[in-house]
mmCIF file with all atom_site columns, C-alpha atoms in Angstrom:
data_model
loop_
_atom_site.group_PDB
_atom_site.id
_atom_site.type_symbol
_atom_site.label_atom_id
_atom_site.label_alt_id
_atom_site.label_comp_id
_atom_site.label_asym_id
_atom_site.label_entity_id
_atom_site.label_seq_id
_atom_site.pdbx_PDB_ins_code
_atom_site.Cartn_x
_atom_site.Cartn_y
_atom_site.Cartn_z
_atom_site.occupancy
_atom_site.B_iso_or_equiv
_atom_site.pdbx_formal_charge
_atom_site.auth_seq_id
_atom_site.auth_comp_id
_atom_site.auth_asym_id
_atom_site.auth_atom_id
_atom_site.pdbx_PDB_model_num
ATOM 1   C CA . GLN A 1 1   ? 0.000   0.000  0.000   1.00 44.00 ? 1460 GLN A CA 1
ATOM 2   C CA . HIS A 1 2   ? 2.791   2.386  0.922   1.00 46.00 ? 1461 HIS A CA 1
ATOM 3   C CA . TYR A 1 3   ? 4.591   1.845  -2.380  1.00 47.00 ? 1462 TYR A CA 1
ATOM 4   C CA . PHE A 1 4   ? 1.316   2.173  -4.310  1.00 47.00 ? 1463 PHE A CA 1
ATOM 5   C CA . ILE A 1 5   ? 0.578   5.561  -2.731  1.00 47.00 ? 1464 ILE A CA 1
ATOM 6   C CA . GLN A 1 6   ? 4.151   6.829  -3.140  1.00 52.00 ? 1465 GLN A CA 1
ATOM 7   C CA . SER A 1 7   ? 4.304   5.872  -6.819  1.00 52.00 ? 1466 SER A CA 1
ATOM 8   C CA . ASN A 1 8   ? 0.962   7.508  -7.618  1.00 52.00 ? 1467 ASN A CA 1
ATOM 9   C CA . LEU A 1 9   ? 1.818   10.675 -5.686  1.00 51.00 ? 1468 LEU A CA 1
ATOM 10  C CA . ARG A 1 10  ? 5.092   10.855 -7.607  1.00 54.00 ? 1469 ARG A CA 1
ATOM 11  C CA . TYR A 1 11  ? 3.233   10.513 -10.904 1.00 52.00 ? 1470 TYR A CA 1
ATOM 12  C CA . ILE A 1 12  ? 0.706   13.195 -9.959  1.00 50.00 ? 1471 ILE A CA 1
ATOM 13  C CA . MET A 1 13  ? 3.434   15.565 -8.748  1.00 51.00 ? 1472 MET A CA 1
ATOM 14  C CA . GLU A 1 14  ? 5.573   15.146 -11.864 1.00 53.00 ? 1473 GLU A CA 1
ATOM 15  C CA . SER A 1 15  ? 2.600   15.642 -14.195 1.00 49.00 ? 1474 SER A CA 1
ATOM 16  C CA . THR A 1 16  ? 1.351   18.814 -12.464 1.00 53.00 ? 1475 THR A CA 1
ATOM 17  C CA . ASP A 1 17  ? 2.799   22.264 -13.166 1.00 56.00 ? 1476 ASP A CA 1
ATOM 18  C CA . ILE A 1 18  ? 2.937   23.864 -9.718  1.00 58.00 ? 1477 ILE A CA 1
ATOM 19  C CA . THR A 1 19  ? 5.659   26.473 -10.253 1.00 64.00 ? 1478 THR A CA 1
ATOM 20  C CA . GLU A 1 20  ? 3.108   29.256 -10.732 1.00 66.00 ? 1479 GLU A CA 1
ATOM 21  C CA . GLY A 1 21  ? 1.661   28.642 -7.283  1.00 69.00 ? 1480 GLY A CA 1
ATOM 22  C CA . PHE A 1 22  ? 4.868   29.357 -5.373  1.00 73.00 ? 1481 PHE A CA 1
ATOM 23  C CA . LYS A 1 23  ? 5.448   33.021 -6.125  1.00 78.00 ? 1482 LYS A CA 1
ATOM 24  C CA . SER A 1 24  ? 4.290   34.323 -2.737  1.00 85.00 ? 1483 SER A CA 1
ATOM 25  C CA . LEU A 1 25  ? 3.908   32.963 0.781   1.00 84.00 ? 1484 LEU A CA 1
ATOM 26  C CA . GLU A 1 26  ? 0.116   33.044 0.689   1.00 85.00 ? 1485 GLU A CA 1
ATOM 27  C CA . SER A 1 27  ? -0.113  31.408 -2.737  1.00 85.00 ? 1486 SER A CA 1
ATOM 28  C CA . SER A 1 28  ? 2.402   28.755 -1.672  1.00 84.00 ? 1487 SER A CA 1
ATOM 29  C CA . ARG A 1 29  ? 0.246   27.764 1.311   1.00 86.00 ? 1488 ARG A CA 1
ATOM 30  C CA . ASP A 1 30  ? -2.868  27.688 -0.867  1.00 86.00 ? 1489 ASP A CA 1
ATOM 31  C CA . THR A 1 31  ? -1.057  25.628 -3.495  1.00 84.00 ? 1490 THR A CA 1
ATOM 32  C CA . CYS A 1 32  ? -0.006  23.017 -0.945  1.00 85.00 ? 1491 CYS A CA 1
ATOM 33  C CA . SER A 1 33  ? -3.552  22.717 0.415   1.00 88.00 ? 1492 SER A CA 1
ATOM 34  C CA . ASN A 1 34  ? -5.093  22.529 -3.059  1.00 87.00 ? 1493 ASN A CA 1
ATOM 35  C CA . LEU A 1 35  ? -2.567  19.989 -4.301  1.00 86.00 ? 1494 LEU A CA 1
ATOM 36  C CA . LEU A 1 36  ? -3.118  17.770 -1.283  1.00 88.00 ? 1495 LEU A CA 1
ATOM 37  C CA . MET A 1 37  ? -6.855  17.712 -1.957  1.00 90.00 ? 1496 MET A CA 1
ATOM 38  C CA . GLN A 1 38  ? -6.209  17.113 -5.660  1.00 90.00 ? 1497 GLN A CA 1
ATOM 39  C CA . TRP A 1 39  ? -3.871  14.208 -4.925  1.00 88.00 ? 1498 TRP A CA 1
ATOM 40  C CA . LEU A 1 40  ? -6.411  12.637 -2.561  1.00 91.00 ? 1499 LEU A CA 1
ATOM 41  C CA . ASP A 1 41  ? -9.132  13.013 -5.180  1.00 92.00 ? 1500 ASP A CA 1
ATOM 42  C CA . ASP A 1 42  ? -6.885  11.445 -7.817  1.00 91.00 ? 1501 ASP A CA 1
ATOM 43  C CA . LEU A 1 43  ? -6.010  8.594  -5.485  1.00 92.00 ? 1502 LEU A CA 1
ATOM 44  C CA . GLN A 1 44  ? -9.657  7.968  -4.715  1.00 93.00 ? 1503 GLN A CA 1
ATOM 45  C CA . ASP A 1 45  ? -10.455 7.922  -8.462  1.00 93.00 ? 1504 ASP A CA 1
ATOM 46  C CA . LEU A 1 46  ? -7.698  5.345  -8.966  1.00 94.00 ? 1505 LEU A CA 1
ATOM 47  C CA . TRP A 1 47  ? -8.927  3.237  -6.068  1.00 94.00 ? 1506 TRP A CA 1
ATOM 48  C CA . ASN A 1 48  ? -12.508 3.379  -7.344  1.00 94.00 ? 1507 ASN A CA 1
ATOM 49  C CA . GLU A 1 49  ? -11.343 2.387  -10.815 1.00 94.00 ? 1508 GLU A CA 1
ATOM 50  C CA . VAL A 1 50  ? -9.378  -0.528 -9.422  1.00 94.00 ? 1509 VAL A CA 1
ATOM 51  C CA . GLY A 1 51  ? -12.251 -1.526 -7.137  1.00 95.00 ? 1510 GLY A CA 1
ATOM 52  C CA . ILE A 1 52  ? -10.741 -0.864 -3.734  1.00 94.00 ? 1511 ILE A CA 1
ATOM 53  C CA . ALA A 1 53  ? -13.387 -1.116 -1.019  1.00 95.00 ? 1512 ALA A CA 1
ATOM 54  C CA . PRO A 1 54  ? -14.214 2.060  0.973   1.00 94.00 ? 1513 PRO A CA 1
ATOM 55  C CA . GLU A 1 55  ? -12.823 0.501  4.171   1.00 95.00 ? 1514 GLU A CA 1
ATOM 56  C CA . GLN A 1 56  ? -9.501  -0.160 2.434   1.00 95.00 ? 1515 GLN A CA 1
ATOM 57  C CA . GLN A 1 57  ? -9.494  3.356  0.981   1.00 94.00 ? 1516 GLN A CA 1
ATOM 58  C CA . ILE A 1 58  ? -9.846  4.780  4.482   1.00 95.00 ? 1517 ILE A CA 1
ATOM 59  C CA . THR A 1 59  ? -6.894  2.632  5.588   1.00 94.00 ? 1518 THR A CA 1
ATOM 60  C CA . ARG A 1 60  ? -4.778  3.910  2.687   1.00 93.00 ? 1519 ARG A CA 1
ATOM 61  C CA . ILE A 1 61  ? -5.763  7.527  3.370   1.00 93.00 ? 1520 ILE A CA 1
ATOM 62  C CA . LYS A 1 62  ? -4.617  6.922  6.960   1.00 94.00 ? 1521 LYS A CA 1
ATOM 63  C CA . VAL A 1 63  ? -1.252  5.820  5.521   1.00 92.00 ? 1522 VAL A CA 1
ATOM 64  C CA . VAL A 1 64  ? -1.082  9.077  3.572   1.00 90.00 ? 1523 VAL A CA 1
ATOM 65  C CA . TYR A 1 65  ? -1.868  10.991 6.767   1.00 92.00 ? 1524 TYR A CA 1
ATOM 66  C CA . ASP A 1 66  ? 0.784   9.126  8.772   1.00 94.00 ? 1525 ASP A CA 1
ATOM 67  C CA . ASN A 1 67  ? 3.419   9.784  6.100   1.00 92.00 ? 1526 ASN A CA 1
ATOM 68  C CA . LEU A 1 68  ? 2.569   13.485 5.888   1.00 92.00 ? 1527 LEU A CA 1
ATOM 69  C CA . LEU A 1 69  ? 2.473   13.771 9.672   1.00 94.00 ? 1528 LEU A CA 1
ATOM 70  C CA . GLU A 1 70  ? 5.914   12.175 9.983   1.00 95.00 ? 1529 GLU A CA 1
ATOM 71  C CA . LEU A 1 71  ? 7.311   14.447 7.268   1.00 94.00 ? 1530 LEU A CA 1
ATOM 72  C CA . MET A 1 72  ? 5.913   17.643 8.763   1.00 94.00 ? 1531 MET A CA 1
ATOM 73  C CA . GLN A 1 73  ? 6.958   16.746 12.300  1.00 97.00 ? 1532 GLN A CA 1
ATOM 74  C CA . ALA A 1 74  ? 10.487  16.080 11.057  1.00 97.00 ? 1533 ALA A CA 1
ATOM 75  C CA . MET A 1 75  ? 10.554  19.418 9.208   1.00 95.00 ? 1534 MET A CA 1
ATOM 76  C CA . VAL A 1 76  ? 9.276   21.318 12.260  1.00 97.00 ? 1535 VAL A CA 1
ATOM 77  C CA . GLU A 1 77  ? 11.904  19.706 14.497  1.00 97.00 ? 1536 GLU A CA 1
ATOM 78  C CA . GLU A 1 78  ? 14.614  20.493 11.944  1.00 97.00 ? 1537 GLU A CA 1
ATOM 79  C CA . GLU A 1 79  ? 13.594  24.155 11.795  1.00 97.00 ? 1538 GLU A CA 1
ATOM 80  C CA . LYS A 1 80  ? 13.436  24.350 15.602  1.00 97.00 ? 1539 LYS A CA 1
ATOM 81  C CA . SER A 1 81  ? 16.930  22.885 15.791  1.00 97.00 ? 1540 SER A CA 1
ATOM 82  C CA . ARG A 1 82  ? 18.172  25.436 13.250  1.00 96.00 ? 1541 ARG A CA 1
ATOM 83  C CA . ARG A 1 83  ? 16.533  28.269 15.206  1.00 96.00 ? 1542 ARG A CA 1
ATOM 84  C CA . ASP A 1 84  ? 18.079  27.039 18.471  1.00 97.00 ? 1543 ASP A CA 1
ATOM 85  C CA . GLY A 1 85  ? 21.463  26.946 16.740  1.00 97.00 ? 1544 GLY A CA 1
ATOM 86  C CA . TYR A 1 86  ? 21.115  30.614 15.767  1.00 97.00 ? 1545 TYR A CA 1
ATOM 87  C CA . ILE A 1 87  ? 20.074  31.517 19.315  1.00 97.00 ? 1546 ILE A CA 1
ATOM 88  C CA . GLU A 1 88  ? 23.071  29.633 20.700  1.00 97.00 ? 1547 GLU A CA 1
ATOM 89  C CA . ASN A 1 89  ? 25.332  31.500 18.290  1.00 97.00 ? 1548 ASN A CA 1
ATOM 90  C CA . ILE A 1 90  ? 23.766  34.792 19.408  1.00 97.00 ? 1549 ILE A CA 1
ATOM 91  C CA . ASP A 1 91  ? 24.683  33.973 23.019  1.00 97.00 ? 1550 ASP A CA 1
ATOM 92  C CA . LYS A 1 92  ? 28.232  33.057 22.005  1.00 97.00 ? 1551 LYS A CA 1
ATOM 93  C CA . CYS A 1 93  ? 28.648  36.241 19.961  1.00 97.00 ? 1552 CYS A CA 1
ATOM 94  C CA . ARG A 1 94  ? 27.250  38.353 22.798  1.00 97.00 ? 1553 ARG A CA 1
ATOM 95  C CA . SER A 1 95  ? 29.669  36.773 25.283  1.00 97.00 ? 1554 SER A CA 1
ATOM 96  C CA . GLU A 1 96  ? 32.550  37.376 22.878  1.00 97.00 ? 1555 GLU A CA 1
ATOM 97  C CA . CYS A 1 97  ? 31.470  41.000 22.404  1.00 97.00 ? 1556 CYS A CA 1
ATOM 98  C CA . ILE A 1 98  ? 31.412  41.504 26.171  1.00 96.00 ? 1557 ILE A CA 1
ATOM 99  C CA . ARG A 1 99  ? 34.855  39.944 26.587  1.00 95.00 ? 1558 ARG A CA 1
ATOM 100 C CA . LEU A 1 100 ? 36.443  41.893 23.745  1.00 95.00 ? 1559 LEU A CA 1
ATOM 101 C CA . SER A 1 101 ? 34.826  45.212 24.660  1.00 94.00 ? 1560 SER A CA 1
ATOM 102 C CA . GLU A 1 102 ? 36.100  44.880 28.226  1.00 93.00 ? 1561 GLU A CA 1
ATOM 103 C CA . GLU A 1 103 ? 39.581  44.002 26.981  1.00 90.00 ? 1562 GLU A CA 1
ATOM 104 C CA . LEU A 1 104 ? 39.603  46.906 24.535  1.00 91.00 ? 1563 LEU A CA 1
ATOM 105 C CA . GLU A 1 105 ? 37.927  49.311 26.977  1.00 89.00 ? 1564 GLU A CA 1
ATOM 106 C CA . THR A 1 106 ? 35.153  50.027 24.517  1.00 90.00 ? 1565 THR A CA 1
ATOM 107 C CA . THR A 1 107 ? 31.467  49.209 24.087  1.00 92.00 ? 1566 THR A CA 1
ATOM 108 C CA . PHE A 1 108 ? 29.260  47.263 21.716  1.00 93.00 ? 1567 PHE A CA 1
ATOM 109 C CA . GLU A 1 109 ? 25.648  47.712 20.667  1.00 93.00 ? 1568 GLU A CA 1
ATOM 110 C CA . GLU A 1 110 ? 22.970  45.208 21.574  1.00 94.00 ? 1569 GLU A CA 1
ATOM 111 C CA . PRO A 1 111 ? 20.643  44.374 18.647  1.00 94.00 ? 1570 PRO A CA 1
ATOM 112 C CA . GLU A 1 112 ? 17.211  45.988 18.689  1.00 94.00 ? 1571 GLU A CA 1
ATOM 113 C CA . SER A 1 113 ? 14.663  43.884 20.578  1.00 92.00 ? 1572 SER A CA 1
ATOM 114 C CA . GLU A 1 114 ? 12.302  43.798 17.584  1.00 95.00 ? 1573 GLU A CA 1
ATOM 115 C CA . PHE A 1 115 ? 14.969  42.277 15.322  1.00 96.00 ? 1574 PHE A CA 1
ATOM 116 C CA . THR A 1 116 ? 14.481  38.725 14.107  1.00 96.00 ? 1575 THR A CA 1
ATOM 117 C CA . VAL A 1 117 ? 16.790  35.962 15.286  1.00 96.00 ? 1576 VAL A CA 1
ATOM 118 C CA . LEU A 1 118 ? 18.805  36.111 12.056  1.00 96.00 ? 1577 LEU A CA 1
ATOM 119 C CA . GLN A 1 119 ? 19.114  39.903 12.243  1.00 97.00 ? 1578 GLN A CA 1
ATOM 120 C CA . LYS A 1 120 ? 20.342  39.740 15.850  1.00 97.00 ? 1579 LYS A CA 1
ATOM 121 C CA . GLU A 1 121 ? 22.833  37.029 14.953  1.00 96.00 ? 1580 GLU A CA 1
ATOM 122 C CA . LYS A 1 122 ? 24.219  39.100 12.054  1.00 96.00 ? 1581 LYS A CA 1
ATOM 123 C CA . VAL A 1 123 ? 24.517  42.305 14.097  1.00 97.00 ? 1582 VAL A CA 1
ATOM 124 C CA . LEU A 1 124 ? 26.464  40.579 16.871  1.00 97.00 ? 1583 LEU A CA 1
ATOM 125 C CA . ARG A 1 125 ? 28.577  38.508 14.462  1.00 97.00 ? 1584 ARG A CA 1
ATOM 126 C CA . ASP A 1 126 ? 29.604  41.656 12.577  1.00 97.00 ? 1585 ASP A CA 1
ATOM 127 C CA . GLN A 1 127 ? 30.548  43.361 15.835  1.00 97.00 ? 1586 GLN A CA 1
ATOM 128 C CA . VAL A 1 128 ? 32.672  40.392 16.883  1.00 97.00 ? 1587 VAL A CA 1
ATOM 129 C CA . LYS A 1 129 ? 34.557  40.672 13.586  1.00 97.00 ? 1588 LYS A CA 1
ATOM 130 C CA . GLN A 1 130 ? 35.066  44.407 14.098  1.00 96.00 ? 1589 GLN A CA 1
ATOM 131 C CA . LEU A 1 131 ? 36.245  43.976 17.690  1.00 96.00 ? 1590 LEU A CA 1
ATOM 132 C CA . LEU A 1 132 ? 38.656  41.196 16.679  1.00 95.00 ? 1591 LEU A CA 1
ATOM 133 C CA . LYS A 1 133 ? 40.041  43.465 13.970  1.00 95.00 ? 1592 LYS A CA 1
ATOM 134 C CA . GLU A 1 134 ? 40.532  46.233 16.537  1.00 91.00 ? 1593 GLU A CA 1
ATOM 135 C CA . ARG A 1 135 ? 42.230  43.753 18.862  1.00 91.00 ? 1594 ARG A CA 1
ATOM 136 C CA . GLN A 1 136 ? 44.701  42.769 16.148  1.00 91.00 ? 1595 GLN A CA 1
ATOM 137 C CA . LEU A 1 137 ? 45.516  46.425 15.535  1.00 88.00 ? 1596 LEU A CA 1
ATOM 138 C CA . ARG A 1 138 ? 46.086  46.974 19.238  1.00 86.00 ? 1597 ARG A CA 1
ATOM 139 C CA . LEU A 1 139 ? 48.328  43.903 19.474  1.00 86.00 ? 1598 LEU A CA 1
ATOM 140 C CA . ARG A 1 140 ? 50.426  45.204 16.574  1.00 85.00 ? 1599 ARG A CA 1
ATOM 141 C CA . GLU A 1 141 ? 50.596  48.526 18.375  1.00 83.00 ? 1600 GLU A CA 1
ATOM 142 C CA . ALA A 1 142 ? 51.989  46.782 21.466  1.00 81.00 ? 1601 ALA A CA 1
ATOM 143 C CA . ILE A 1 143 ? 54.584  44.971 19.320  1.00 82.00 ? 1602 ILE A CA 1
ATOM 144 C CA . ASN A 1 144 ? 55.634  48.224 17.653  1.00 81.00 ? 1603 ASN A CA 1
ATOM 145 C CA . LEU A 1 145 ? 55.959  50.023 20.984  1.00 79.00 ? 1604 LEU A CA 1
ATOM 146 C CA . ARG A 1 146 ? 58.001  47.181 22.425  1.00 79.00 ? 1605 ARG A CA 1
ATOM 147 C CA . THR A 1 147 ? 60.286  47.154 19.367  1.00 81.00 ? 1606 THR A CA 1
ATOM 148 C CA . GLN A 1 148 ? 60.768  50.931 19.445  1.00 79.00 ? 1607 GLN A CA 1
ATOM 149 C CA . GLU A 1 149 ? 61.570  50.962 23.125  1.00 76.00 ? 1608 GLU A CA 1
ATOM 150 C CA . GLY A 1 150 ? 63.947  48.014 22.775  1.00 77.00 ? 1609 GLY A CA 1
ATOM 151 C CA . GLU A 1 151 ? 65.913  49.706 20.003  1.00 76.00 ? 1610 GLU A CA 1
ATOM 152 C CA . LEU A 1 152 ? 66.114  53.026 21.858  1.00 73.00 ? 1611 LEU A CA 1
ATOM 153 C CA . CYS A 1 153 ? 67.172  51.411 25.124  1.00 74.00 ? 1612 CYS A CA 1
ATOM 154 C CA . ALA A 1 154 ? 69.866  49.448 23.261  1.00 76.00 ? 1613 ALA A CA 1
ATOM 155 C CA . ARG A 1 155 ? 71.262  52.730 21.934  1.00 73.00 ? 1614 ARG A CA 1
ATOM 156 C CA . LEU A 1 156 ? 71.092  54.323 25.375  1.00 72.00 ? 1615 LEU A CA 1
ATOM 157 C CA . GLY A 1 157 ? 72.479  51.293 27.197  1.00 74.00 ? 1616 GLY A CA 1
ATOM 158 C CA . ARG A 1 158 ? 69.369  50.945 29.324  1.00 73.00 ? 1617 ARG A CA 1
ATOM 159 C CA . ILE A 1 159 ? 67.065  48.071 30.225  1.00 71.00 ? 1618 ILE A CA 1
ATOM 160 C CA . PRO A 1 160 ? 63.675  48.596 28.562  1.00 69.00 ? 1619 PRO A CA 1
ATOM 161 C CA . GLU A 1 161 ? 60.407  48.459 30.425  1.00 70.00 ? 1620 GLU A CA 1
ATOM 162 C CA . TYR A 1 162 ? 58.575  45.192 29.799  1.00 61.00 ? 1621 TYR A CA 1
ATOM 163 C CA . ILE A 1 163 ? 55.743  45.627 27.301  1.00 64.00 ? 1622 ILE A CA 1
ATOM 164 C CA . GLN A 1 164 ? 53.631  42.547 26.721  1.00 64.00 ? 1623 GLN A CA 1
ATOM 165 C CA . SER A 1 165 ? 53.184  41.959 23.006  1.00 62.00 ? 1624 SER A CA 1
ATOM 166 C CA . ASP A 1 166 ? 50.714  39.096 23.370  1.00 69.00 ? 1625 ASP A CA 1
ATOM 167 C CA . THR A 1 167 ? 48.039  41.069 25.229  1.00 75.00 ? 1626 THR A CA 1
ATOM 168 C CA . VAL A 1 168 ? 46.145  44.240 24.421  1.00 80.00 ? 1627 VAL A CA 1
ATOM 169 C CA . LEU A 1 169 ? 47.474  47.320 26.193  1.00 78.00 ? 1628 LEU A CA 1
ATOM 170 C CA . THR A 1 170 ? 45.046  49.536 28.055  1.00 77.00 ? 1629 THR A CA 1
ATOM 171 C CA . LYS A 1 171 ? 44.736  53.156 26.987  1.00 76.00 ? 1630 LYS A CA 1
ATOM 172 C CA . ASP A 1 172 ? 46.740  54.212 30.050  1.00 78.00 ? 1631 ASP A CA 1
ATOM 173 C CA . GLN A 1 173 ? 49.475  51.700 29.225  1.00 78.00 ? 1632 GLN A CA 1
ATOM 174 C CA . VAL A 1 174 ? 49.683  52.965 25.635  1.00 78.00 ? 1633 VAL A CA 1
ATOM 175 C CA . LYS A 1 175 ? 49.871  56.559 26.863  1.00 79.00 ? 1634 LYS A CA 1
ATOM 176 C CA . GLU A 1 176 ? 52.550  55.673 29.415  1.00 78.00 ? 1635 GLU A CA 1
ATOM 177 C CA . ALA A 1 177 ? 54.626  53.716 26.879  1.00 75.00 ? 1636 ALA A CA 1
ATOM 178 C CA . THR A 1 178 ? 54.295  56.462 24.256  1.00 78.00 ? 1637 THR A CA 1
ATOM 179 C CA . THR A 1 179 ? 55.425  59.110 26.761  1.00 79.00 ? 1638 THR A CA 1
ATOM 180 C CA . ARG A 1 180 ? 58.332  56.946 27.912  1.00 75.00 ? 1639 ARG A CA 1
ATOM 181 C CA . ILE A 1 181 ? 59.461  56.282 24.338  1.00 74.00 ? 1640 ILE A CA 1
ATOM 182 C CA . GLY A 1 182 ? 59.166  60.007 23.527  1.00 74.00 ? 1641 GLY A CA 1
ATOM 183 C CA . THR A 1 183 ? 61.476  60.764 26.458  1.00 74.00 ? 1642 THR A CA 1
ATOM 184 C CA . GLN A 1 184 ? 63.920  58.117 25.284  1.00 72.00 ? 1643 GLN A CA 1
ATOM 185 C CA . VAL A 1 185 ? 63.887  59.525 21.769  1.00 71.00 ? 1644 VAL A CA 1
ATOM 186 C CA . LEU A 1 186 ? 64.776  62.937 23.193  1.00 70.00 ? 1645 LEU A CA 1
ATOM 187 C CA . LYS A 1 187 ? 67.609  61.434 25.246  1.00 68.00 ? 1646 LYS A CA 1
ATOM 188 C CA . ALA A 1 188 ? 68.917  59.515 22.246  1.00 65.00 ? 1647 ALA A CA 1
ATOM 189 C CA . SER A 1 189 ? 68.886  62.692 20.173  1.00 66.00 ? 1648 SER A CA 1
ATOM 190 C CA . ARG A 1 190 ? 70.789  64.595 22.828  1.00 65.00 ? 1649 ARG A CA 1
ATOM 191 C CA . GLN A 1 191 ? 73.288  61.753 23.132  1.00 62.00 ? 1650 GLN A CA 1
ATOM 192 C CA . TYR A 1 192 ? 73.821  61.769 19.386  1.00 55.00 ? 1651 TYR A CA 1
ATOM 193 C CA . ILE A 1 193 ? 74.350  65.549 19.374  1.00 57.00 ? 1652 ILE A CA 1
ATOM 194 C CA . CYS A 1 194 ? 76.887  65.266 22.213  1.00 63.00 ? 1653 CYS A CA 1
ATOM 195 C CA . GLN A 1 195 ? 78.768  62.529 20.394  1.00 59.00 ? 1654 GLN A CA 1
ATOM 196 C CA . ARG A 1 196 ? 78.869  64.637 17.231  1.00 57.00 ? 1655 ARG A CA 1
ATOM 197 C CA . HIS A 1 197 ? 80.111  67.604 19.245  1.00 56.00 ? 1656 HIS A CA 1
ATOM 198 C CA . ASP A 1 198 ? 82.893  65.525 20.835  1.00 54.00 ? 1657 ASP A CA 1
ATOM 199 C CA . ILE A 1 199 ? 84.036  64.409 17.408  1.00 53.00 ? 1658 ILE A CA 1
#
């Protein structure tokens, strides 16, 4: 019975032009409802032609119902799982935004409450990308400051202050390091002038 119904539904579906009915959400829903009724009518015509008793027809219609129910339940569960995945990703992105904004001493914008799940996920994902980009720039800044100070201290015969190049510097640390390097540049310039004068 199952194979009989599947084969006839396949024949009906392949022989029916349904593309015109799927150009809007409303028409798509109507098309599905209309096609289901059409397929059931066609099946009943086939069963009547063959001579299937009404009791057996009811049994076969129940098979159709069970198959459709299983299909729709599976689709609903799949869409729920996909939605839950987006929500989980939203939570992860929000946590990452909080962590990065605290590290960078900046802020991030929460998505509008009326946004859809996909819109919220995109807003937060884009902000994570932007904050990570800013973090990379700040790390390169720390490396550059450490390199500058190391070179200047080598010329001055001094031990440089330790600047971590694997963590983001705070704004105060950047200001302090920049001021310190500026002072060292001035000292190095004076030292160079004195050496030139001695020569």
